[in-house]
Amino acid sequence: MKQLAILGSTGSIGTQALDVVRSHPERFSAHILTAGSNAELLIAQAREFQPDTVVIADERKYEQVRDALADLPIKVYTGEEALCDVVAMPSVDMVLAAMVGFAGLRPTIAALEARKPIALANKETLVVAGEYIMQRVREQQVPLLPVDSEHSAILQCLVGDFGNSVEKILLTASGGPFRRKDAAELQHVTPADALHHPNWKMGAKITIDSATLMNKGFEMIEACHLFHLRPEQIEVVVHPESVVHSAVQFCDGAIKAQLGVPDMRLPIQYALSYPERLGLSGERLNLFALQKLTFEPVDMQKFPCLAYAYEAAHRGGNLPCTMNAANEVANLAFRQGKIPFTRIGEIIRATMDAVPFDNQVAPDVYFATDHEARTVAEQLIL
Ligand code: NAD
Ligand code: MG
């Protein structure tokens, strides 16, 4: 029985992780549940799963959660610091990092320091601090399992081939909702258009990142760190059907790919049960119904965020952190209707040019850079 700490249990990944727990009660228990501010759902989850502890990060919601769970022996904490404390509890066997954005970095580092195996959905952690995180993963000898579907696919391809040399990764991308739009049309797309992803139902922030292809840039950086590859070894392949979840090309030219219907429960469950596979009910891929799979190159002129990510990956240091912070600010401003879609990339570019480069591998540098880059990006929006 694995006792899980699920950070971000009320989100898209968190709720699907709880589906996995629900279908394998003999294997997993939801030992700790945490949410940002969705008190109602956290309360409902706590009543169903009877965790040991819950954390509501938003302090204004603390009393509501505490009072609603007063009849149950569940500990209730609040605040960001509590997130770091609970992951280190001795009774926690694995941490699922499924918070969104830079906010996931600190608790993920806390889990690493406490030597807890980590199932990582929070890709921003590796974008911002990949070098540091992977160094600590090696030093602490802590398993770090990817939840992102592409990286789970890559891991599934590498199983049985860990000693063999990889030539490149074929990182598949749906292309997002604007694959067919030309650059001029992109000026006028709305948040509602961008929030309508063709194949995946995800949280709002990552759905916008998928529309700009910033998400694919993040995933390229994530893959470099997880699998010790150079940026030029990661090739983005637009594959609108989202059936091939990614592929690995080995030194002999052999390509292994992982295929399936788009369902995040599989990569979530695989990260929790690795190296074992557990049963998962649901739709199966029908190749006869599908008939064909299509692949096309990516247009980085139209989607400059991907090009910025390659630049950030090559230069390293705090540049990916700067890029991430600017993206978080611009992504939110677009969702709030404050800036047009094409301005997201412009703000990221200008912020990357403005914040001083720093090559030190240290959490303090990332926190300082994140703060500075947000300030710069916010001023660009005013
Ligand atoms: P979401 O917005 O649906 O959920 C985010 C969760 O984090 C919620 O539970 C929220 O309460 C919590 N949270 C947000 N801010 C917080 C804060 N400051 N402090 C504490 N908790 C906070 O997001 P999601 O789509 O589930 O994505 C989560 C992560 O997983 C992201 O990093 C995303 O890139 C990654 N990811 C998601 C998917 C997907 O299918 N949704 C796929 C691959 C990777
Ligand atoms: Mg992905």
XYZ file of C-alpha atoms and ligand atoms in Angstrom:
427
model
C 0.000 0.000 0.000
C 1.451 3.336 -1.074
C 0.415 6.353 0.983
C 0.277 9.297 -1.392
C 0.594 13.016 -0.822
C -1.321 14.609 -3.691
C -0.350 18.258 -4.135
C -3.077 19.959 -6.152
C -5.731 17.283 -5.599
C -8.540 19.552 -6.826
C -6.995 20.139 -10.261
C -7.253 18.254 -13.514
C -4.330 15.921 -12.710
C -5.270 15.709 -9.016
C -8.858 14.611 -9.625
C -7.739 12.032 -12.203
C -5.130 10.748 -9.731
C -7.954 10.265 -7.238
C -9.785 8.230 -9.897
C -6.728 5.971 -9.995
C -6.740 5.704 -6.192
C -10.481 4.951 -6.277
C -9.960 2.052 -8.682
C -6.958 0.583 -6.803
C -7.826 0.953 -3.118
C -5.629 -2.060 -2.295
C -2.579 -0.296 -3.780
C -2.924 3.403 -3.035
C -4.338 5.610 -0.341
C -4.853 9.363 -0.517
C -2.921 10.112 2.654
C -2.535 13.843 2.127
C -4.624 16.107 -0.083
C -3.781 19.735 -0.795
C -5.479 22.502 -2.747
C -4.857 26.138 -3.562
C -8.246 27.695 -2.875
C -10.983 25.279 -3.931
C -12.264 24.564 -0.413
C -15.550 22.937 -1.494
C -13.906 20.255 -3.599
C -11.144 19.644 -1.059
C -13.791 19.081 1.624
C -15.708 16.654 -0.591
C -12.496 14.770 -1.411
C -11.552 14.590 2.256
C -14.962 13.188 3.192
C -14.656 10.524 0.489
C -10.989 9.508 0.888
C -10.536 10.110 4.635
C -6.944 11.314 4.383
C -4.703 11.794 7.385
C -4.115 15.477 6.564
C -5.370 18.174 4.206
C -3.826 21.539 3.388
C -5.685 24.503 1.962
C -2.984 26.899 0.786
C -5.314 29.922 0.775
C -5.438 31.038 4.410
C -8.808 32.772 3.954
C -10.377 29.339 3.392
C -8.860 27.663 6.450
C -11.816 28.001 8.832
C -14.273 26.806 6.226
C -12.276 23.595 5.669
C -11.546 23.045 9.366
C -15.207 23.468 10.362
C -16.520 21.260 7.559
C -14.210 18.406 8.622
C -14.563 18.919 12.393
C -16.424 15.602 12.834
C -13.583 13.621 11.233
C -10.081 12.796 12.560
C -8.427 14.734 9.705
C -5.710 17.279 10.409
C -6.225 20.576 8.576
C -3.386 23.006 7.859
C -3.066 26.143 5.801
C -0.406 28.253 4.112
C 2.419 27.598 1.681
C 4.818 26.499 4.404
C 2.443 23.690 5.386
C 2.731 22.212 1.873
C 6.470 21.771 2.410
C 5.968 20.316 5.885
C 3.368 17.691 4.996
C 5.309 16.130 2.105
C 8.114 15.343 4.548
C 5.870 13.430 6.987
C 7.357 9.955 7.699
C 4.106 8.232 6.712
C 4.236 9.587 3.127
C 5.498 7.010 0.592
C 5.225 9.084 -2.586
C 4.456 12.674 -3.550
C 2.394 13.506 -6.626
C 3.391 17.062 -7.542
C 0.320 18.253 -9.442
C 0.200 21.921 -8.541
C 0.366 24.355 -11.412
C 3.210 26.776 -12.061
C 6.249 28.034 -10.157
C 4.328 27.525 -6.889
C 5.075 23.806 -7.257
C 8.846 24.267 -7.008
C 9.240 24.726 -3.249
C 7.139 21.718 -2.150
C 8.826 19.538 -4.790
C 12.241 20.506 -3.421
C 10.934 19.743 0.084
C 9.882 16.266 -1.083
C 13.336 15.702 -2.587
C 15.074 16.807 0.584
C 12.897 14.387 2.562
C 13.903 11.642 0.070
C 10.340 10.949 -1.026
C 9.794 9.349 -4.441
C 8.122 11.913 -6.693
C 5.565 11.553 -9.470
C 6.021 14.853 -11.285
C 3.204 16.527 -13.190
C 4.409 20.051 -12.317
C 6.680 20.485 -15.345
C 7.451 24.104 -14.404
C 9.703 22.686 -11.659
C 12.016 21.120 -14.252
C 11.794 24.099 -16.602
C 12.858 26.529 -13.888
C 15.280 24.415 -11.894
C 15.970 21.278 -13.931
C 19.713 21.242 -13.433
C 19.420 21.695 -9.674
C 16.550 19.211 -9.325
C 18.327 16.458 -11.296
C 21.516 17.021 -9.322
C 19.586 16.591 -6.051
C 17.734 13.554 -7.493
C 21.118 11.879 -8.082
C 22.555 12.917 -4.715
C 19.460 11.929 -2.767
C 18.863 8.820 -4.922
C 15.188 9.598 -5.148
C 13.005 8.213 -7.968
C 11.480 10.983 -10.113
C 8.758 9.625 -12.395
C 7.192 11.753 -15.124
C 3.419 12.195 -15.280
C 3.387 14.322 -18.425
C 2.005 11.992 -21.131
C 4.906 12.550 -23.550
C 7.563 11.871 -20.919
C 5.673 8.879 -19.617
C 5.603 7.587 -23.218
C 9.367 8.146 -23.501
C 9.966 6.316 -20.222
C 7.750 3.446 -21.384
C 9.865 3.237 -24.586
C 13.119 3.285 -22.622
C 12.139 0.418 -20.331
C 14.281 -2.532 -21.400
C 16.705 -0.188 -23.185
C 18.221 1.898 -20.388
C 21.792 0.923 -21.281
C 21.377 1.758 -24.952
C 22.224 5.001 -26.670
C 19.395 7.304 -27.727
C 19.805 9.288 -30.950
C 16.772 11.451 -30.504
C 13.301 11.845 -29.062
C 10.292 12.482 -31.259
C 8.182 14.684 -29.004
C 4.642 14.718 -30.342
C 2.382 17.771 -30.157
C -1.282 18.027 -31.063
C -0.565 21.489 -32.487
C -3.249 22.974 -30.243
C -6.477 24.689 -31.289
C -4.723 27.147 -33.669
C -2.688 24.733 -35.787
C -4.567 25.710 -38.928
C -4.811 29.461 -38.300
C -2.390 31.827 -40.018
C -0.347 34.429 -38.170
C -2.824 37.249 -38.951
C -5.782 35.285 -37.563
C -3.876 34.623 -34.329
C -4.129 38.351 -33.514
C -7.859 38.000 -32.961
C -8.334 34.703 -31.137
C -10.089 34.917 -27.765
C -9.433 33.131 -24.450
C -12.542 31.015 -25.099
C -11.068 29.904 -28.464
C -7.740 29.087 -26.828
C -9.344 27.199 -23.941
C -10.951 24.801 -26.394
C -8.227 22.151 -26.764
C -8.923 19.583 -29.503
C -7.841 16.414 -27.630
C -7.170 16.984 -23.926
C -9.245 18.427 -21.069
C -6.734 20.129 -18.777
C -6.366 23.049 -16.381
C -6.696 26.559 -17.859
C -3.018 27.544 -17.648
C -1.637 24.510 -19.470
C -4.430 24.733 -22.055
C -3.268 28.253 -22.990
C 0.348 27.017 -22.969
C -0.753 24.341 -25.441
C -2.276 26.983 -27.719
C 0.973 29.039 -27.797
C 3.129 25.853 -27.941
C 4.949 27.162 -24.852
C 3.842 23.863 -23.348
C 5.806 21.951 -25.985
C 8.819 24.139 -25.278
C 8.503 23.331 -21.580
C 8.223 19.648 -22.423
C 11.363 19.803 -24.567
C 13.270 21.251 -21.588
C 11.660 18.714 -19.266
C 12.792 15.871 -21.580
C 16.387 17.192 -21.718
C 16.616 17.046 -17.931
C 14.749 13.796 -17.328
C 16.583 11.827 -20.004
C 19.958 13.641 -20.105
C 19.678 14.817 -23.698
C 20.663 17.967 -25.559
C 17.929 20.261 -26.940
C 18.874 19.375 -30.526
C 18.097 15.734 -29.731
C 14.446 16.591 -29.083
C 12.438 16.959 -32.272
C 8.897 18.282 -32.050
C 6.489 16.462 -34.365
C 2.976 17.811 -34.829
C 0.573 14.871 -34.638
C -3.006 16.156 -34.452
C -4.602 12.826 -33.444
C -2.692 12.634 -30.108
C -2.415 8.851 -30.409
C 1.382 8.492 -30.558
C 2.299 10.004 -27.189
C 5.998 10.294 -28.156
C 8.772 8.079 -29.519
C 12.435 7.270 -28.957
C 14.918 6.720 -31.791
C 17.900 4.579 -30.770
C 21.462 4.448 -32.155
C 20.555 1.640 -34.575
C 17.687 3.651 -36.065
C 14.979 1.641 -34.299
C 12.050 3.782 -33.164
C 9.868 2.757 -30.236
C 6.656 4.670 -29.625
C 3.869 4.448 -27.075
C 0.324 4.695 -28.417
C -3.071 4.933 -26.810
C -6.225 6.993 -26.538
C -5.601 10.368 -24.863
C -6.301 9.584 -21.186
C -4.087 11.090 -18.474
C -5.036 8.363 -16.019
C -2.562 6.015 -17.743
C 0.564 8.178 -17.297
C -0.561 9.150 -13.772
C -1.078 5.519 -12.799
C 2.171 4.385 -14.458
C 4.135 6.939 -12.441
C 2.492 5.698 -9.245
C 2.977 1.972 -9.955
C 6.242 2.001 -11.989
C 7.750 -0.352 -13.044
C 4.574 -2.401 -12.667
C 1.529 -1.930 -14.892
C -1.882 -2.082 -13.278
C -5.245 -2.624 -14.937
C -6.988 0.474 -16.246
C -10.527 0.354 -17.558
C -11.671 2.641 -20.331
C -11.643 3.065 -24.055
C -9.037 1.125 -26.071
C -7.291 2.379 -29.179
C -8.893 0.934 -32.332
C -6.412 1.119 -35.205
C -9.024 -0.019 -37.745
C -11.358 2.812 -36.787
C -8.460 5.228 -36.813
C -7.023 4.063 -40.162
C -4.314 6.679 -40.413
C -2.009 8.780 -38.297
C -0.625 12.081 -39.572
C 2.581 13.974 -38.780
C 3.776 17.424 -39.795
C 6.627 19.796 -38.929
C 6.074 22.605 -36.447
C 5.955 26.261 -37.556
C 8.156 28.191 -35.116
C 7.547 31.498 -36.912
C 3.885 31.238 -36.066
C 4.562 29.849 -32.590
C 7.683 31.732 -31.419
C 7.359 30.509 -27.805
C 8.773 27.167 -28.898
C 11.812 28.884 -30.425
C 12.314 30.859 -27.179
C 12.288 27.593 -25.250
C 15.037 26.140 -27.469
C 17.060 29.309 -26.916
C 16.508 29.105 -23.146
C 17.451 25.415 -23.120
C 20.686 26.116 -25.012
C 21.756 29.049 -22.862
C 20.564 27.516 -19.581
C 21.257 29.371 -16.329
C 18.261 31.383 -15.142
C 16.917 32.011 -18.667
C 14.327 29.180 -18.556
C 13.208 30.553 -15.170
C 12.811 34.046 -16.632
C 10.880 32.629 -19.570
C 8.602 30.650 -17.259
C 7.807 33.636 -15.027
C 7.032 35.891 -17.994
C 4.826 33.167 -19.411
C 2.870 32.781 -16.158
C 2.187 36.510 -16.087
C 1.302 36.792 -19.795
C -0.756 33.586 -19.819
C -2.912 34.913 -16.945
C -3.217 38.393 -18.486
C -4.477 36.827 -21.718
C -7.040 34.723 -19.827
C -8.194 37.900 -18.055
C -8.671 39.645 -21.396
C -5.924 42.217 -20.712
C -3.719 41.370 -23.707
C -4.221 39.778 -27.132
C -2.939 36.246 -27.788
C 0.090 37.279 -29.849
C 1.252 39.602 -27.061
C 2.056 36.555 -24.873
C 5.135 35.709 -26.956
C 6.176 39.367 -27.182
C 6.117 39.759 -23.407
C 8.140 36.577 -22.947
C 10.720 37.765 -25.507
C 11.048 41.234 -23.944
C 11.360 39.799 -20.427
C 14.027 37.315 -21.523
C 15.978 40.245 -22.970
C 15.567 42.425 -19.873
C 16.376 40.172 -16.912
C 20.145 39.732 -16.310
C 21.575 36.308 -17.097
C 22.844 34.278 -14.138
C 24.494 30.895 -14.531
C 24.480 29.718 -10.901
C 22.612 26.517 -10.110
C 20.841 27.443 -6.868
C 17.223 27.738 -5.652
C 17.861 31.284 -4.353
C 18.738 32.392 -7.874
C 15.500 30.916 -9.209
C 13.363 32.618 -6.555
C 15.067 35.981 -7.175
C 14.824 35.585 -10.965
C 11.164 34.587 -10.783
C 10.400 37.700 -8.754
C 12.324 40.024 -11.035
C 10.922 38.534 -14.254
C 7.350 38.820 -12.963
C 7.906 42.485 -12.155
C 9.279 43.147 -15.642
C 6.471 41.213 -17.365
C 3.762 42.904 -15.284
C 5.096 46.340 -16.236
C 4.937 45.367 -19.895
C 1.225 44.590 -19.488
C 0.194 47.884 -17.851
P -5.169 22.765 -12.529
O -5.182 24.237 -12.612
O -6.331 21.996 -12.996
O -4.898 22.323 -11.017
C -3.884 22.910 -10.246
C -3.944 22.425 -8.797
O -2.943 23.119 -8.048
C -5.274 22.716 -8.108
O -5.535 21.689 -7.173
C -4.986 24.026 -7.358
O -5.808 24.180 -6.231
C -3.546 23.833 -6.970
N -2.829 25.101 -6.816
C -2.746 26.092 -7.732
N -2.012 27.119 -7.253
C -1.626 26.759 -6.010
C -0.852 27.399 -4.999
N -0.319 28.618 -5.178
N -0.633 26.738 -3.849
C -1.153 25.502 -3.657
N -1.900 24.846 -4.570
C -2.126 25.472 -5.731
O -3.837 22.297 -13.299
P -3.558 20.887 -14.010
O -4.007 20.955 -15.408
O -4.006 19.767 -13.131
O -1.966 20.914 -14.072
C -1.158 20.672 -12.942
C 0.283 20.488 -13.403
O 0.360 19.322 -14.203
C 0.784 21.648 -14.270
O 2.137 21.869 -13.995
C 0.626 21.123 -15.681
O 1.547 21.675 -16.584
C 0.872 19.639 -15.489
N 0.244 18.773 -16.493
C -1.112 18.738 -16.601
C -1.720 17.913 -17.536
C -3.220 17.810 -17.627
O -3.720 16.971 -18.388
N -3.987 18.595 -16.903
C -0.927 17.145 -18.393
C 0.447 17.207 -18.263
C 1.016 18.020 -17.301
Mg 2.220 16.811 -22.118
